[in-house]
């Protein structure tokens, strides 16, 4: 289905572009604009791509983790779900592998199977950096659950979890430094710059928690979300393009594609964080609200100028009370935060598709990237 865009007032008055598919009948997140296969078929294709990426990348990840000193190795293997806390083998959930799948799909789109095969180490490096950020985020956010099991800091302590994350980042850059592919120096430099941007995004996120709700703007939260989430997805796509020998222009187009898809991912992730089922998300309900996170739906609601926005601001300005959780969640929705986030996700995906078409004009070559982009905005609450 070809998407039609229109302008629609933002909850706070600013006009935003809206995809006509933003409000799906099933109440789920918006899909990717453009001619797309049926949702079930897309889900199956994306699942196959992710499963294949996991199968290809996991051996490289395990080899890297096994090279760590004993204490760091134990933390890494536990975090990935491959060991229990006592060091015995486990068959846990290592994550969806979206970022390494993007590296491989981008390499394949621009360079074919040979480029994809050459990019496996780069894909593993991106996944290590992603998990470095998760280990650190869980400590900073005091999240007790990740992938349906206790987070590393709750098992090993703050210091060990932080050091384990540091070790994963060092492993990632080491893998690229040891790679003899001609693209590895540029990929390593790009990944290192991305880590700096990720840190800046996380710092902005934590700083926002301390500010009064009335002092936070939607634009600055969008910038923070791009740095914290969009940057690594963009870097993953760009690294795949580098390993395919793509031109500088195509590398930047794929970086932009990943960044816009990453913003859509974050928007939907924030929706799931507020309205998702803890049995499916693996996180307790209301964790972001309890931490007074200025997530995208929350800030959209706070800046909407509605009576519900005033109620939400009052609730957010005082210490969290579990008894207020349902009321706070309802206030975000009544102020338009959920609807805005879903519509904005559709708009960001439209921008992502435009960037992808610049670098990969042949739709058949972009199938993997399209399926992954569709997948990240088809997750349900």
CSV table of C-alpha atoms in Angstrom, one decimal:
chain,number,residue,atom,x,y,z
A,1,UNK,CA,0.0,0.0,0.0
A,2,UNK,CA,1.4,3.4,-1.0
A,3,UNK,CA,1.4,5.8,2.0
A,4,UNK,CA,-0.2,9.2,1.9
A,5,UNK,CA,1.1,11.9,4.2
A,6,UNK,CA,-0.8,14.8,5.7
A,7,UNK,CA,-0.1,17.4,8.3
A,8,UNK,CA,-1.7,17.1,11.7
A,9,UNK,CA,-1.3,19.2,14.9
A,10,UNK,CA,1.1,17.8,17.4
A,11,UNK,CA,-0.5,17.4,20.9
A,12,UNK,CA,1.3,20.6,21.9
A,13,UNK,CA,0.4,22.6,18.8
A,14,UNK,CA,3.4,22.1,16.4
A,15,UNK,CA,2.5,20.6,13.1
A,16,UNK,CA,4.0,17.2,12.3
A,17,UNK,CA,3.8,15.0,9.2
A,18,UNK,CA,1.6,12.0,9.6
A,19,UNK,CA,1.5,8.7,7.8
A,20,UNK,CA,-2.0,7.5,6.9
A,21,UNK,CA,-1.1,4.1,8.3
A,22,UNK,CA,-0.1,5.5,11.7
A,23,UNK,CA,-3.2,4.2,13.4
A,24,UNK,CA,-3.5,0.5,12.7
A,25,UNK,CA,-6.8,-1.2,13.3
A,26,UNK,CA,-5.2,-3.7,15.7
A,27,UNK,CA,-3.9,-0.8,17.9
A,28,UNK,CA,-0.3,-1.8,17.4
A,29,UNK,CA,2.7,0.3,16.2
A,30,UNK,CA,2.8,1.8,12.8
A,31,UNK,CA,4.4,-0.1,9.9
A,32,UNK,CA,6.9,0.9,7.3
A,33,UNK,CA,5.5,3.2,4.7
A,34,UNK,CA,5.5,1.8,1.2
A,35,UNK,CA,4.5,-1.4,-0.6
A,36,UNK,CA,5.1,-4.0,2.0
A,37,UNK,CA,4.2,-7.7,2.3
A,38,UNK,CA,1.6,-8.9,4.8
A,39,UNK,CA,2.6,-8.4,8.4
A,40,UNK,CA,2.8,-12.2,9.0
A,41,UNK,CA,5.1,-12.7,6.0
A,42,UNK,CA,7.3,-9.8,7.1
A,43,UNK,CA,7.5,-11.2,10.6
A,44,UNK,CA,8.5,-14.6,9.3
A,45,UNK,CA,11.1,-13.1,7.0
A,46,UNK,CA,12.6,-10.9,9.6
A,47,UNK,CA,12.7,-13.8,12.1
A,48,UNK,CA,14.6,-15.9,9.6
A,49,UNK,CA,17.1,-13.0,9.0
A,50,UNK,CA,17.6,-12.5,12.7
A,51,UNK,CA,18.0,-16.2,13.4
A,52,UNK,CA,20.5,-16.5,10.6
A,53,UNK,CA,22.4,-13.5,11.9
A,54,UNK,CA,22.5,-15.0,15.4
A,55,UNK,CA,23.8,-18.3,14.0
A,56,UNK,CA,26.5,-16.6,12.0
A,57,UNK,CA,27.6,-14.0,14.6
A,58,UNK,CA,27.3,-16.0,17.9
A,59,UNK,CA,30.4,-18.2,17.2
A,60,UNK,CA,32.5,-15.0,16.8
A,61,UNK,CA,31.0,-13.6,20.0
A,62,UNK,CA,31.6,-16.7,22.0
A,63,UNK,CA,35.2,-16.8,20.8
A,64,UNK,CA,35.7,-13.2,21.8
A,65,UNK,CA,34.1,-13.7,25.2
A,66,UNK,CA,36.2,-16.8,25.9
A,67,UNK,CA,39.3,-14.7,25.4
A,68,UNK,CA,38.5,-12.6,28.4
A,69,UNK,CA,40.0,-13.2,31.9
A,70,UNK,CA,37.9,-15.5,34.1
A,71,UNK,CA,35.9,-12.9,36.0
A,72,UNK,CA,35.1,-10.8,33.0
A,73,UNK,CA,34.3,-13.9,30.9
A,74,UNK,CA,31.8,-15.1,33.5
A,75,UNK,CA,30.0,-11.7,33.5
A,76,UNK,CA,29.9,-11.6,29.7
A,77,UNK,CA,28.7,-15.2,29.3
A,78,UNK,CA,26.0,-14.6,31.9
A,79,UNK,CA,24.8,-11.4,30.3
A,80,UNK,CA,24.5,-13.1,26.9
A,81,UNK,CA,22.5,-15.9,28.6
A,82,UNK,CA,25.1,-18.6,27.8
A,83,UNK,CA,25.9,-19.3,31.5
A,84,UNK,CA,24.1,-19.3,34.8
A,85,UNK,CA,25.4,-17.1,37.6
A,86,UNK,CA,27.3,-20.1,39.0
A,87,UNK,CA,29.1,-20.6,35.7
A,88,UNK,CA,27.2,-23.6,34.5
A,89,UNK,CA,26.1,-23.7,30.8
A,90,UNK,CA,22.7,-22.1,30.0
A,91,UNK,CA,20.6,-21.8,26.9
A,92,UNK,CA,19.4,-18.3,27.5
A,93,UNK,CA,18.3,-15.5,25.3
A,94,UNK,CA,21.2,-13.5,23.8
A,95,UNK,CA,18.9,-10.9,22.3
A,96,UNK,CA,17.3,-10.3,18.9
A,97,UNK,CA,20.5,-9.6,17.1
A,98,UNK,CA,19.0,-6.6,15.2
A,99,UNK,CA,22.2,-4.6,15.0
A,100,UNK,CA,24.5,-7.4,13.7
A,101,UNK,CA,21.7,-8.4,11.3
A,102,UNK,CA,21.7,-4.8,9.9
A,103,UNK,CA,25.5,-5.0,9.3
A,104,UNK,CA,25.1,-8.2,7.4
A,105,UNK,CA,22.0,-7.0,5.5
A,106,UNK,CA,23.7,-3.7,4.5
A,107,UNK,CA,26.8,-5.5,3.3
A,108,UNK,CA,24.7,-7.9,1.3
A,109,UNK,CA,22.5,-5.2,-0.2
A,110,UNK,CA,25.5,-3.3,-1.6
A,111,UNK,CA,28.1,-6.0,-2.1
A,112,UNK,CA,26.4,-9.4,-2.3
A,113,UNK,CA,27.1,-12.6,-0.4
A,114,UNK,CA,30.9,-12.2,-0.4
A,115,UNK,CA,30.6,-8.8,1.4
A,116,UNK,CA,28.2,-10.3,3.8
A,117,UNK,CA,30.6,-13.1,4.7
A,118,UNK,CA,33.4,-10.6,5.1
A,119,UNK,CA,31.4,-8.5,7.6
A,120,UNK,CA,30.8,-11.1,10.3
A,121,UNK,CA,33.5,-9.8,12.6
A,122,UNK,CA,32.1,-6.2,12.1
A,123,UNK,CA,28.7,-7.5,13.0
A,124,UNK,CA,30.0,-9.2,16.1
A,125,UNK,CA,31.8,-5.9,17.1
A,126,UNK,CA,28.5,-3.9,16.8
A,127,UNK,CA,26.7,-6.5,19.0
A,128,UNK,CA,29.5,-6.3,21.6
A,129,UNK,CA,29.1,-2.5,21.8
A,130,UNK,CA,25.4,-2.8,22.1
A,131,UNK,CA,25.7,-5.1,25.0
A,132,UNK,CA,28.4,-2.9,26.6
A,133,UNK,CA,25.7,-0.2,26.7
A,134,UNK,CA,23.1,-2.5,28.1
A,135,UNK,CA,25.4,-3.5,31.0
A,136,UNK,CA,26.0,0.1,31.8
A,137,UNK,CA,22.4,1.3,31.3
A,138,UNK,CA,21.1,-1.4,33.7
A,139,UNK,CA,23.4,-0.1,36.4
A,140,UNK,CA,22.5,3.5,35.9
A,141,UNK,CA,18.8,2.8,35.5
A,142,UNK,CA,18.8,0.3,38.4
A,143,UNK,CA,16.9,-2.1,36.1
A,144,UNK,CA,16.7,-5.5,37.9
A,145,UNK,CA,15.6,-7.6,34.9
A,146,UNK,CA,16.9,-8.0,31.4
A,147,UNK,CA,15.8,-10.7,28.9
A,148,UNK,CA,13.6,-12.4,31.6
A,149,UNK,CA,16.5,-12.9,34.1
A,150,UNK,CA,18.3,-10.8,36.8
A,151,UNK,CA,20.6,-8.2,35.3
A,152,UNK,CA,24.3,-8.6,35.7
A,153,UNK,CA,24.7,-5.9,38.3
A,154,UNK,CA,22.2,-7.5,40.6
A,155,UNK,CA,24.2,-10.8,40.4
A,156,UNK,CA,27.8,-9.6,40.4
A,157,UNK,CA,27.5,-6.0,41.7
A,158,UNK,CA,27.8,-2.6,40.2
A,159,UNK,CA,31.6,-2.5,39.8
A,160,UNK,CA,31.8,-5.9,38.1
A,161,UNK,CA,28.9,-5.1,35.7
A,162,UNK,CA,30.5,-1.8,34.7
A,163,UNK,CA,33.9,-3.4,34.2
A,164,UNK,CA,32.3,-6.2,32.2
A,165,UNK,CA,30.8,-3.7,29.9
A,166,UNK,CA,34.1,-1.9,29.5
A,167,UNK,CA,35.6,-5.3,28.5
A,168,UNK,CA,33.0,-5.8,25.8
A,169,UNK,CA,33.7,-2.4,24.3
A,170,UNK,CA,37.4,-3.2,24.2
A,171,UNK,CA,36.7,-6.6,22.6
A,172,UNK,CA,34.7,-4.9,19.9
A,173,UNK,CA,37.4,-2.5,18.9
A,174,UNK,CA,40.0,-5.2,19.2
A,175,UNK,CA,38.1,-7.4,16.8
A,176,UNK,CA,38.1,-4.6,14.2
A,177,UNK,CA,41.7,-3.8,14.8
A,178,UNK,CA,42.7,-7.4,14.1
A,179,UNK,CA,40.5,-7.7,11.0
A,180,UNK,CA,42.6,-7.6,7.8
A,181,UNK,CA,39.7,-6.4,5.7
A,182,UNK,CA,40.5,-3.0,4.0
A,183,UNK,CA,37.4,-1.5,5.5
A,184,UNK,CA,38.3,-2.3,9.1
A,185,UNK,CA,40.2,0.9,10.0
A,186,UNK,CA,37.3,3.1,8.8
A,187,UNK,CA,34.8,0.8,10.5
A,188,UNK,CA,36.8,0.9,13.8
A,189,UNK,CA,36.9,4.7,13.7
A,190,UNK,CA,33.2,4.9,13.0
A,191,UNK,CA,32.4,2.6,15.8
A,192,UNK,CA,34.6,4.5,18.2
A,193,UNK,CA,32.9,7.8,17.3
A,194,UNK,CA,29.5,6.1,17.7
A,195,UNK,CA,30.5,5.0,21.3
A,196,UNK,CA,31.2,8.7,22.1
A,197,UNK,CA,27.8,9.6,20.7
A,198,UNK,CA,26.1,6.8,22.7
A,199,UNK,CA,27.7,8.1,25.9
A,200,UNK,CA,26.6,11.6,25.2
A,201,UNK,CA,23.0,10.4,24.6
A,202,UNK,CA,23.0,8.4,27.8
A,203,UNK,CA,24.4,11.3,29.7
A,204,UNK,CA,21.6,13.5,28.3
A,205,UNK,CA,19.0,10.9,29.2
A,206,UNK,CA,20.1,10.7,32.8
A,207,UNK,CA,20.4,14.5,33.1
A,208,UNK,CA,16.8,14.9,31.9
A,209,UNK,CA,15.6,12.8,34.8
A,210,UNK,CA,16.7,15.5,37.2
A,211,UNK,CA,15.1,18.4,35.4
A,212,UNK,CA,11.6,19.7,36.1
A,213,UNK,CA,9.1,18.4,33.5
A,214,UNK,CA,8.3,21.9,32.4
A,215,UNK,CA,11.9,22.5,31.4
A,216,UNK,CA,12.2,19.6,28.9
A,217,UNK,CA,11.4,20.1,25.2
A,218,UNK,CA,10.4,17.5,22.7
A,219,UNK,CA,13.2,18.5,20.3
A,220,UNK,CA,15.9,17.9,22.8
A,221,UNK,CA,14.5,14.5,23.7
A,222,UNK,CA,14.4,13.5,20.0
A,223,UNK,CA,18.1,14.6,19.7
A,224,UNK,CA,18.9,12.5,22.8
A,225,UNK,CA,17.0,9.5,21.4
A,226,UNK,CA,18.9,9.7,18.1
A,227,UNK,CA,22.2,9.7,19.9
A,228,UNK,CA,21.3,6.9,22.3
A,229,UNK,CA,19.5,4.6,19.9
A,230,UNK,CA,19.6,5.8,16.3
A,231,UNK,CA,23.4,6.3,16.3
A,232,UNK,CA,24.3,2.6,16.7
A,233,UNK,CA,21.7,1.4,14.2
A,234,UNK,CA,23.0,3.9,11.7
A,235,UNK,CA,26.6,2.9,12.5
A,236,UNK,CA,25.7,-0.8,11.9
A,237,UNK,CA,24.2,0.0,8.5
A,238,UNK,CA,27.2,2.2,7.6
A,239,UNK,CA,29.7,-0.5,8.7
A,240,UNK,CA,28.0,-3.0,6.4
A,241,UNK,CA,28.2,-0.6,3.6
A,242,UNK,CA,31.9,0.0,4.3
A,243,UNK,CA,32.6,-3.7,4.1
A,244,UNK,CA,30.8,-3.8,0.7
A,245,UNK,CA,33.1,-1.1,-0.6
A,246,UNK,CA,30.3,1.4,-1.0
A,247,UNK,CA,30.9,5.0,-1.9
A,248,UNK,CA,31.0,7.6,0.8
A,249,UNK,CA,27.6,8.9,-0.3
A,250,UNK,CA,26.0,5.5,0.0
A,251,UNK,CA,27.6,4.9,3.4
A,252,UNK,CA,26.1,8.1,4.7
A,253,UNK,CA,22.7,7.3,3.2
A,254,UNK,CA,22.7,4.0,5.0
A,255,UNK,CA,23.8,5.7,8.2
A,256,UNK,CA,20.8,8.0,7.9
A,257,UNK,CA,18.5,5.1,7.1
A,258,UNK,CA,19.6,3.4,10.3
A,259,UNK,CA,19.3,6.5,12.4
A,260,UNK,CA,15.8,7.2,11.3
A,261,UNK,CA,14.8,3.5,11.7
A,262,UNK,CA,16.5,3.7,15.2
A,263,UNK,CA,14.3,6.7,16.2
A,264,UNK,CA,11.2,4.7,15.1
A,265,UNK,CA,12.6,1.8,17.1
A,266,UNK,CA,13.0,4.0,20.2
A,267,UNK,CA,9.5,5.5,19.8
A,268,UNK,CA,7.9,2.1,19.7
A,269,UNK,CA,10.2,0.8,22.5
A,270,UNK,CA,9.0,3.7,24.7
A,271,UNK,CA,5.4,2.8,23.9
A,272,UNK,CA,6.1,-0.8,24.9
A,273,UNK,CA,7.9,0.4,28.0
A,274,UNK,CA,4.7,2.2,29.2
A,275,UNK,CA,2.0,-0.2,27.9
A,276,UNK,CA,3.8,-3.5,27.3
A,277,UNK,CA,3.1,-6.7,29.0
A,278,UNK,CA,5.9,-7.5,31.5
A,279,UNK,CA,5.5,-11.2,30.6
A,280,UNK,CA,6.6,-10.4,27.1
A,281,UNK,CA,9.0,-7.5,27.7
A,282,UNK,CA,10.9,-9.1,30.6
A,283,UNK,CA,10.8,-5.8,32.5
A,284,UNK,CA,8.5,-4.7,35.3
A,285,UNK,CA,5.5,-2.5,34.4
A,286,UNK,CA,6.0,1.2,35.0
A,287,UNK,CA,9.8,1.1,35.4
A,288,UNK,CA,10.3,4.1,33.2
A,289,UNK,CA,7.6,6.1,35.0
A,290,UNK,CA,9.0,5.1,38.4
A,291,UNK,CA,12.4,6.4,37.3
A,292,UNK,CA,10.7,9.6,36.1
A,293,UNK,CA,12.1,9.0,32.6
A,294,UNK,CA,11.5,11.7,30.1
A,295,UNK,CA,10.6,9.2,27.4
A,296,UNK,CA,9.3,10.4,24.1
A,297,UNK,CA,5.6,9.6,24.7
A,298,UNK,CA,5.9,11.2,28.2
A,299,UNK,CA,7.5,14.5,26.9
A,300,UNK,CA,5.0,14.6,24.0
A,301,UNK,CA,2.2,14.4,26.6
A,302,UNK,CA,3.8,16.9,28.9
A,303,UNK,CA,4.1,19.5,26.1
A,304,UNK,CA,0.6,18.9,24.7
A,305,UNK,CA,-1.0,21.8,26.5
A,306,UNK,CA,-4.0,19.6,27.6
A,307,UNK,CA,-5.5,19.2,31.1
A,308,UNK,CA,-4.0,15.7,31.1
A,309,UNK,CA,-0.6,17.3,30.6
A,310,UNK,CA,-1.0,19.4,33.6
A,311,UNK,CA,-2.0,16.4,35.6
A,312,UNK,CA,1.0,14.4,34.3
A,313,UNK,CA,3.4,17.3,35.2
A,314,UNK,CA,2.0,17.4,38.7
A,315,UNK,CA,2.5,13.6,39.1
A,316,UNK,CA,6.0,13.8,37.6
A,317,UNK,CA,7.1,16.6,39.9
A,318,UNK,CA,6.7,14.6,43.0
A,319,UNK,CA,8.3,11.4,44.2
A,320,UNK,CA,7.0,8.2,42.6
A,321,UNK,CA,4.2,6.4,44.4
A,322,UNK,CA,3.3,3.0,43.1
A,323,UNK,CA,-0.3,3.8,43.8
A,324,UNK,CA,-0.2,6.5,41.1
A,325,UNK,CA,1.1,4.2,38.3
A,326,UNK,CA,-2.2,3.6,36.6
A,327,UNK,CA,-3.2,7.2,36.8
A,328,UNK,CA,0.1,8.4,35.4
A,329,UNK,CA,-0.1,5.9,32.5
A,330,UNK,CA,-3.6,7.0,31.7
A,331,UNK,CA,-2.5,10.7,31.8
A,332,UNK,CA,0.2,10.1,29.2
A,333,UNK,CA,-2.3,8.4,26.9
A,334,UNK,CA,-5.1,11.1,27.4
A,335,UNK,CA,-2.6,13.8,26.7
A,336,UNK,CA,-1.8,12.2,23.3
A,337,UNK,CA,1.6,10.8,24.1
A,338,UNK,CA,0.9,7.3,22.8
A,339,UNK,CA,-0.8,8.4,19.6
A,340,UNK,CA,2.0,10.9,18.8
A,341,UNK,CA,4.7,8.3,19.3
A,342,UNK,CA,3.0,5.9,16.9
A,343,UNK,CA,2.5,8.5,14.3
A,344,UNK,CA,6.0,9.9,14.7
A,345,UNK,CA,7.4,6.3,14.3
A,346,UNK,CA,5.6,6.0,10.9
A,347,UNK,CA,7.0,9.4,9.8
A,348,UNK,CA,10.5,8.4,10.8
A,349,UNK,CA,10.2,5.2,8.9
A,350,UNK,CA,9.1,7.1,5.8
A,351,UNK,CA,12.3,9.2,6.1
A,352,UNK,CA,14.3,6.0,6.5
A,353,UNK,CA,12.9,4.5,3.3
A,354,UNK,CA,13.8,7.6,1.4
A,355,UNK,CA,17.4,7.3,2.5
A,356,UNK,CA,17.5,3.6,1.7
A,357,UNK,CA,16.3,4.2,-1.8
A,358,UNK,CA,19.2,6.6,-2.4
A,359,UNK,CA,21.7,4.0,-1.6
A,360,UNK,CA,19.9,0.8,-2.8
A,361,UNK,CA,17.5,1.8,-5.6
A,362,UNK,CA,16.8,-1.9,-6.5
A,363,UNK,CA,14.0,-3.1,-4.1
A,364,UNK,CA,15.1,-6.8,-4.5
A,365,UNK,CA,18.6,-5.9,-3.1
A,366,UNK,CA,17.1,-4.1,-0.1
A,367,UNK,CA,14.8,-6.9,1.0
A,368,UNK,CA,16.7,-7.7,4.1
A,369,UNK,CA,17.0,-4.1,5.3
A,370,UNK,CA,13.4,-3.5,4.5
A,371,UNK,CA,12.3,-6.6,6.5
A,372,UNK,CA,14.4,-5.6,9.5
A,373,UNK,CA,13.0,-2.0,9.4
A,374,UNK,CA,9.5,-3.3,9.2
A,375,UNK,CA,10.2,-5.7,12.1
A,376,UNK,CA,11.3,-3.0,14.6
A,377,UNK,CA,8.0,-1.1,14.2
A,378,UNK,CA,5.8,-4.2,14.1
A,379,UNK,CA,6.5,-5.1,17.7
A,380,UNK,CA,3.4,-5.2,19.8
A,381,UNK,CA,2.7,-4.2,23.3
